[in-house]
C-alpha cells in the first residue's frame, strides 16, 4: 500500500525504522496514555524500550505522518487488519 511506502520513506528520512517511527508517533500525543504491543523475545522488548526514549519527532515529521499515513481508517482500527 502507498501508506507503507510513505512510512518507509519518512522513517528513512529521519534515520528511524518503521517500528520506531510508529511508536514515537503514538508517544508524541498527550492524549495517548498507553501503547500496547507484542514481542517475540527479550531482544524486541529491549529495542522497543530503547525506541521509547530519546529524541521526539519534529513537527514536520508528525505532519508528514498525518498527511501520508494516517489517512485510512482501516489502518487505525485493528478489527480491519487481516
Tab-separated table of C-alpha atoms in Angstrom:
chain	number	residue	atom	x	y	z
A	1	UNK	CA	0.000	0.000	0.000
A	2	UNK	CA	1.024	3.566	-0.543
A	3	UNK	CA	0.950	4.210	3.223
A	4	UNK	CA	3.654	1.588	3.807
A	5	UNK	CA	5.835	3.131	1.112
A	6	UNK	CA	5.293	6.574	2.682
A	7	UNK	CA	6.135	5.211	6.148
A	8	UNK	CA	9.375	3.688	4.849
A	9	UNK	CA	10.353	6.972	3.181
A	10	UNK	CA	9.547	9.104	6.239
A	11	UNK	CA	11.367	6.681	8.545
A	12	UNK	CA	14.419	6.629	6.269
A	13	UNK	CA	14.487	10.450	6.049
A	14	UNK	CA	14.587	10.551	9.863
A	15	UNK	CA	17.063	7.689	10.307
A	16	UNK	CA	14.400	5.549	12.018
A	17	UNK	CA	12.870	2.140	11.451
A	18	UNK	CA	9.171	1.962	10.657
A	19	UNK	CA	8.561	0.482	14.110
A	20	UNK	CA	10.388	3.313	15.802
A	21	UNK	CA	8.529	5.897	13.718
A	22	UNK	CA	5.179	4.325	14.643
A	23	UNK	CA	5.985	4.116	18.350
A	24	UNK	CA	7.375	7.651	18.555
A	25	UNK	CA	4.327	8.946	16.670
A	26	UNK	CA	1.967	7.378	19.208
A	27	UNK	CA	4.013	8.522	22.198
A	28	UNK	CA	4.058	12.103	20.928
A	29	UNK	CA	0.416	12.705	21.853
A	30	UNK	CA	-0.516	13.570	25.445
A	31	UNK	CA	-3.993	12.127	24.882
A	32	UNK	CA	-2.469	8.643	24.445
A	33	UNK	CA	-1.795	7.151	27.865
A	34	UNK	CA	-0.539	3.709	26.845
A	35	UNK	CA	0.792	1.874	23.819
A	36	UNK	CA	0.294	-1.907	23.752
A	37	UNK	CA	2.484	-4.158	21.637
A	38	UNK	CA	3.540	-7.765	21.443
A	39	UNK	CA	7.075	-9.093	21.374
A	40	UNK	CA	8.706	-12.356	20.358
A	41	UNK	CA	11.504	-12.109	22.879
A	42	UNK	CA	13.557	-10.023	25.251
A	43	UNK	CA	15.539	-8.521	22.371
A	44	UNK	CA	12.410	-6.997	20.825
A	45	UNK	CA	11.300	-5.673	24.199
A	46	UNK	CA	14.687	-4.059	24.791
A	47	UNK	CA	14.560	-2.470	21.314
A	48	UNK	CA	11.086	-1.040	21.895
A	49	UNK	CA	12.108	0.354	25.274
A	50	UNK	CA	15.131	1.965	23.635
A	51	UNK	CA	12.911	3.498	20.930
A	52	UNK	CA	10.554	4.925	23.543
A	53	UNK	CA	13.326	7.149	24.881
A	54	UNK	CA	15.451	9.712	23.147
A	55	UNK	CA	14.532	12.276	20.563
A	56	UNK	CA	10.938	13.036	19.715
A	57	UNK	CA	9.616	13.535	16.212
A	58	UNK	CA	9.749	17.015	14.746
A	59	UNK	CA	6.537	18.841	13.927
A	60	UNK	CA	7.382	18.432	10.242
A	61	UNK	CA	7.685	14.658	10.636
A	62	UNK	CA	4.434	14.476	12.604
A	63	UNK	CA	2.703	16.390	9.828
A	64	UNK	CA	4.176	14.076	7.182
A	65	UNK	CA	2.910	11.013	9.042
A	66	UNK	CA	-0.506	12.587	9.486
A	67	UNK	CA	-0.750	13.599	5.837
A	68	UNK	CA	0.601	10.477	4.156
A	69	UNK	CA	-0.060	7.579	6.514
A	70	UNK	CA	-2.908	8.308	8.915
A	71	UNK	CA	-5.449	8.731	6.155
A	72	UNK	CA	-7.204	5.386	6.032
A	73	UNK	CA	-9.409	4.383	8.946
A	74	UNK	CA	-8.873	0.657	8.301
A	75	UNK	CA	-5.198	1.145	9.174
A	76	UNK	CA	-6.150	2.635	12.535
A	77	UNK	CA	-8.682	0.024	13.632
A	78	UNK	CA	-7.215	-3.435	14.366
A	79	UNK	CA	-10.594	-5.051	13.690
A	80	UNK	CA	-9.998	-4.380	9.978
A	81	UNK	CA	-6.499	-5.890	9.889
A	82	UNK	CA	-6.003	-9.195	8.091
